[in-house]
Short mmCIF file of C-alpha atoms and ligand atoms in Angstrom, two decimals:
data_model
loop_
_atom_site.label_atom_id
_atom_site.label_comp_id
_atom_site.label_asym_id
_atom_site.label_seq_id
_atom_site.Cartn_x
_atom_site.Cartn_y
_atom_site.Cartn_z
CA MET Q 23 6.36 23.92 11.93
CA ILE Q 24 3.44 21.43 11.82
CA ARG Q 25 -0.25 21.43 12.15
CA ILE Q 26 -1.43 19.99 15.48
CA ASN Q 27 -3.58 17.07 13.84
CA LYS Q 28 -0.43 16.10 11.68
CA TYR Q 29 1.84 16.47 14.62
CA ILE Q 30 -0.38 13.86 16.75
CA SER Q 31 -0.58 11.54 13.95
CA SER Q 32 3.15 11.53 13.29
CA SER Q 33 3.68 10.42 16.83
CA GLY Q 34 2.11 7.09 15.87
CA VAL Q 35 -0.65 7.43 18.66
CA CYS Q 36 -3.56 7.83 16.25
CA SER Q 37 -4.71 8.98 12.89
CA ARG Q 38 -5.33 12.52 11.87
CA ARG Q 39 -9.06 12.35 11.89
CA LYS Q 40 -9.05 10.78 15.46
CA ALA Q 41 -6.61 13.42 16.46
CA GLU Q 42 -9.08 15.90 15.47
CA GLU Q 43 -11.65 14.19 17.52
CA TYR Q 44 -9.40 14.41 20.65
CA ILE Q 45 -8.84 18.12 20.07
CA LYS Q 46 -12.53 18.85 19.78
CA ASN Q 47 -13.23 16.98 22.90
CA GLY Q 48 -10.54 19.00 24.70
CA LYS Q 49 -8.00 15.92 25.38
CA VAL Q 50 -5.03 17.93 23.73
CA LYS Q 51 -2.76 20.55 25.65
CA VAL Q 52 -0.25 22.70 24.07
CA ASN Q 53 2.19 24.01 26.55
CA GLY Q 54 -0.02 23.28 29.25
CA LYS Q 55 -3.17 24.84 27.82
CA VAL Q 56 -6.13 22.90 26.30
CA ILE Q 57 -6.53 23.83 22.67
CA PHE Q 58 -9.49 23.37 20.44
CA ASP Q 59 -8.33 25.04 17.26
CA LEU Q 60 -7.65 22.64 14.56
CA ALA Q 61 -5.45 25.10 12.78
CA THR Q 62 -2.96 25.27 15.81
CA ILE Q 63 0.65 25.07 14.51
CA ILE Q 64 3.21 23.42 16.45
CA ASP Q 65 6.84 24.20 16.62
CA GLU Q 66 8.14 20.61 17.10
CA THR Q 67 11.43 22.07 18.53
CA LYS Q 68 9.97 23.82 21.51
CA ASP Q 69 6.16 23.27 22.02
CA ILE Q 70 5.12 20.45 24.38
CA VAL Q 71 2.00 18.56 23.20
CA MET Q 72 -0.07 16.28 25.53
CA LEU Q 73 -2.83 13.99 24.73
CA ASN Q 74 -4.87 12.70 27.67
CA ASN Q 75 -2.07 14.48 29.82
CA ASN Q 76 0.89 12.23 28.39
CA VAL Q 77 3.41 14.00 26.36
CA ILE Q 78 3.80 12.79 22.75
CA LYS Q 79 6.58 13.38 20.40
CA ILE Q 80 6.93 12.99 16.72
CA ASN Q 81 8.37 9.67 15.45
CA ASN Q 82 10.77 10.42 12.66
CA ASP Q 83 11.87 6.69 12.22
CA LYS Q 84 10.80 5.51 8.92
CA VAL Q 85 9.82 1.90 8.66
CA TYR Q 86 8.99 -0.26 5.68
CA ILE Q 87 7.13 -3.66 5.91
CA MET Q 88 6.66 -6.36 3.61
CA LEU Q 89 3.42 -8.48 3.93
CA ASN Q 90 2.53 -11.75 2.19
CA LYS Q 91 -1.26 -10.97 1.74
CA PRO Q 92 -3.96 -13.91 2.12
CA ILE Q 93 -6.93 -13.85 0.00
CA GLY Q 94 -10.06 -12.56 2.06
CA TYR Q 95 -8.41 -9.51 3.43
CA ILE Q 96 -9.15 -5.79 2.17
CA THR Q 97 -6.46 -3.15 1.81
CA THR Q 98 -7.87 -0.20 3.64
CA ASN Q 99 -6.97 2.29 6.45
CA ASN Q 100 -10.59 2.58 7.63
CA GLU Q 101 -12.71 -0.17 7.71
CA GLN Q 102 -16.26 0.29 9.08
CA PHE Q 103 -18.01 -2.99 8.46
CA GLY Q 104 -16.13 -5.43 10.47
CA ARG Q 105 -14.38 -7.08 7.52
CA LYS Q 106 -10.68 -8.58 7.81
CA CYS Q 107 -8.01 -5.87 7.05
CA THR Q 108 -4.54 -6.29 5.86
CA LEU Q 109 -3.54 -3.92 8.76
CA ASP Q 110 -4.86 -6.15 11.44
CA LEU Q 111 -1.92 -8.60 10.40
CA ILE Q 112 0.81 -5.99 11.09
CA LYS Q 113 1.26 -6.44 14.85
CA GLU Q 114 3.56 -3.44 15.63
CA ASN Q 115 3.01 -0.52 17.75
CA ILE Q 116 4.01 2.07 15.15
CA ARG Q 117 1.42 3.34 12.73
CA VAL Q 118 1.94 2.22 8.90
CA PHE Q 119 -0.41 2.37 5.90
CA PRO Q 120 -0.45 0.34 2.86
CA ILE Q 121 1.14 1.44 -0.23
CA GLY Q 122 -1.29 0.91 -2.95
CA ARG Q 123 -3.64 -1.85 -2.62
CA LEU Q 124 -4.41 -5.33 -3.42
CA ASP Q 125 -7.96 -6.71 -3.82
CA MET Q 126 -9.55 -8.80 -1.34
CA ASP Q 127 -9.30 -11.78 -3.76
CA THR Q 128 -5.52 -11.26 -4.52
CA GLU Q 129 -2.74 -12.51 -2.59
CA GLY Q 130 0.97 -11.61 -2.26
CA LEU Q 131 3.26 -8.83 -1.97
CA LEU Q 132 2.04 -5.68 -0.03
CA LEU Q 133 4.10 -3.03 1.40
CA PHE Q 134 3.43 -0.90 4.36
CA THR Q 135 5.34 2.32 5.78
CA ASN Q 136 5.02 5.47 7.58
CA ASP Q 137 6.85 7.30 5.06
CA GLY Q 138 4.59 9.43 2.76
CA GLU Q 139 7.31 10.61 0.42
CA PHE Q 140 8.42 6.96 -0.36
CA SER Q 141 5.04 5.88 -0.79
CA ASN Q 142 4.15 8.70 -3.40
CA LYS Q 143 7.42 7.90 -5.26
CA LEU Q 144 6.62 4.27 -5.48
CA MET Q 145 3.09 4.96 -6.75
CA HIS Q 146 3.79 7.89 -9.16
CA PRO Q 147 3.50 6.51 -12.80
CA LYS Q 148 6.31 8.56 -14.10
CA ASN Q 149 8.66 6.26 -11.98
CA LYS Q 150 7.57 3.20 -13.85
CA ILE Q 151 7.79 0.73 -10.91
CA TYR Q 152 6.87 -2.56 -12.51
CA LYS Q 153 4.72 -4.84 -10.40
CA THR Q 154 4.73 -8.78 -11.23
CA TYR Q 155 1.70 -10.85 -10.87
CA ILE Q 156 1.17 -14.76 -11.51
CA VAL Q 157 -2.14 -15.05 -12.90
CA LYS Q 158 -4.09 -18.41 -13.22
CA LEU Q 159 -6.76 -18.31 -15.95
CA ASN Q 160 -10.06 -20.35 -16.84
CA LYS Q 161 -8.64 -21.38 -20.07
CA ASN Q 162 -5.71 -21.70 -22.25
CA VAL Q 163 -4.07 -18.38 -23.26
CA THR Q 164 -3.36 -17.74 -27.01
CA LYS Q 165 -0.56 -15.82 -28.71
CA ASP Q 166 -3.04 -13.33 -29.73
CA MET Q 167 -4.20 -12.72 -26.19
CA ILE Q 168 -0.51 -12.24 -25.12
CA PHE Q 169 0.08 -9.76 -27.94
CA ARG Q 170 -2.68 -7.93 -26.84
CA LEU Q 171 -2.08 -7.71 -23.29
CA THR Q 172 1.33 -6.72 -24.02
CA HIS Q 173 0.55 -3.81 -26.22
CA GLY Q 174 -2.52 -2.48 -24.41
CA VAL Q 175 -6.21 -3.25 -24.00
CA ASP Q 176 -9.40 -1.23 -23.32
CA ILE Q 177 -10.34 -1.56 -19.62
CA GLY Q 178 -13.44 0.55 -19.71
CA GLY Q 179 -12.22 3.81 -21.73
CA TYR Q 180 -8.57 3.50 -20.59
CA ILE Q 181 -6.03 1.71 -22.77
CA THR Q 182 -3.38 0.10 -20.66
CA LYS Q 183 0.31 0.80 -21.18
CA GLU Q 184 2.78 -1.53 -22.40
CA ALA Q 185 2.89 -4.54 -20.08
CA LYS Q 186 5.50 -7.60 -19.96
CA VAL Q 187 3.69 -10.90 -20.35
CA ARG Q 188 5.09 -14.24 -20.25
CA LEU Q 189 3.40 -17.73 -20.58
CA ILE Q 190 4.15 -20.05 -17.81
CA ALA Q 191 1.75 -22.89 -18.34
CA LYS Q 192 -1.14 -23.04 -21.00
CA ASP Q 193 -3.54 -21.34 -18.53
CA ILE Q 194 -1.00 -19.39 -16.34
CA ILE Q 195 0.78 -16.09 -17.10
CA GLU Q 196 3.38 -13.98 -15.51
CA ILE Q 197 2.37 -10.16 -16.10
CA LYS Q 198 4.30 -7.24 -15.09
CA ILE Q 199 2.67 -3.62 -15.23
CA SER Q 200 3.85 -0.33 -14.10
CA GLU Q 201 0.48 1.05 -13.48
CA GLY Q 202 -2.14 0.52 -10.82
CA LYS Q 203 -5.52 1.04 -11.99
CA ASN Q 204 -8.35 -0.70 -9.85
CA ARG Q 205 -8.40 -4.25 -10.48
CA GLN Q 206 -6.33 -3.84 -13.60
CA VAL Q 207 -5.16 -7.15 -14.03
CA ARG Q 208 -8.46 -8.64 -13.74
CA LYS Q 209 -9.91 -5.92 -16.20
CA MET Q 210 -7.16 -6.63 -18.63
CA CYS Q 211 -7.65 -10.47 -18.71
CA LYS Q 212 -11.44 -9.86 -19.00
CA ALA Q 213 -10.72 -7.62 -22.11
CA VAL Q 214 -9.15 -10.42 -23.84
CA GLY Q 215 -11.85 -13.28 -22.93
CA LEU Q 216 -9.90 -14.72 -19.91
CA LYS Q 217 -11.40 -14.93 -16.33
CA VAL Q 218 -8.90 -14.75 -13.52
CA LEU Q 219 -9.11 -17.71 -11.01
CA ASN Q 220 -6.19 -16.82 -9.06
CA LEU Q 221 -3.96 -13.66 -8.69
CA LYS Q 222 -0.78 -13.35 -6.87
CA ARG Q 223 1.65 -10.43 -6.69
CA ILE Q 224 5.26 -11.81 -6.33
CA SER Q 225 7.35 -8.66 -6.69
CA ILE Q 226 7.72 -4.90 -6.88
CA GLY Q 227 10.42 -3.70 -8.80
CA HIS Q 228 13.09 -6.33 -8.12
CA LEU Q 229 11.86 -6.77 -4.66
CA GLU Q 230 10.57 -10.26 -4.48
CA LEU Q 231 8.14 -11.87 -2.01
CA GLY Q 232 10.34 -14.82 -1.73
CA ASN Q 233 9.46 -17.61 0.79
CA LEU Q 234 7.77 -15.38 3.22
CA LYS Q 235 4.99 -17.28 4.74
CA LEU Q 236 1.20 -16.44 3.91
CA GLY Q 237 -0.11 -13.85 6.46
CA THR Q 238 3.30 -13.00 7.69
CA TYR Q 239 5.36 -9.90 7.40
CA ARG Q 240 8.91 -8.74 7.84
CA TYR Q 241 10.69 -5.23 7.94
CA LEU Q 242 12.79 -4.33 4.81
CA LYS Q 243 16.25 -3.52 5.00
CA LYS Q 244 18.26 -0.86 2.95
CA GLU Q 245 19.20 -3.52 0.36
CA ASP Q 246 15.39 -4.44 -0.17
CA LEU Q 247 14.40 -0.72 -0.61
CA LYS Q 248 17.18 -0.31 -3.05
CA LYS Q 249 15.93 -3.36 -5.14
CA ILE Q 250 12.44 -1.55 -5.66
CA PHE Q 251 14.03 1.31 -7.72
CA GLU Q 252 16.73 -0.63 -9.47
N1 LIG E 20 -4.74 -6.16 -10.36
C1 LIG E 20 -5.89 -6.67 -9.87
O1 LIG E 20 -6.90 -6.84 -10.66
N2 LIG E 20 -6.06 -6.70 -8.66
C2 LIG E 20 -4.95 -6.51 -7.81
O2 LIG E 20 -5.22 -6.67 -6.50
C3 LIG E 20 -3.96 -5.91 -8.22
C4 LIG E 20 -3.71 -5.95 -9.73
#
């Protein structure tokens, strides 16, 4: 049993909000009758739902996609100002949503799925999935900075949890964090006096971006999914 707007969005034809609009505009029929009640409950084993006189069925296939996000794209489900969105790069008929987000100025590994449970599991702090970033900074990084980044810094009233930090070059670090506060890496670097010049996410758990070309994507296989939670 499932609410009508969720049924329609789960079929992949449109978002829940759009589905509500269709219902209000009399475009949705259940068992041959137009319905206007947003609270209508559908029994997916027997009810026939139609949108604009086409039968729609729930899509139970779960998909998982990895994108190499370029700089200049925003991660949102609902862009209203005509800015470039990461979803524009996913040229598939199936409806997916991003898992978490990367800032407009950040590039690298971003996942998409239609599996809400999977997304929640990945995002939940208790699961401590480490995300790895390569960070190019405006000046050389000292041992003291690495120590502070590792053990927690104040990013505006919040002390960050243990991070794993490694110097790659004088002004480049690799940082692994298991949290996902807004602009966290940039704020952490700022807290120790550094400015981020370039930020790229290269892995989530043990799943690596590898040599996926910038702006392109690929479907994840079972082995890939396992790597995330390893
Ligand atoms: N930290 C940031 O500052 N930006 C991101 O996009 C991700 C992590």
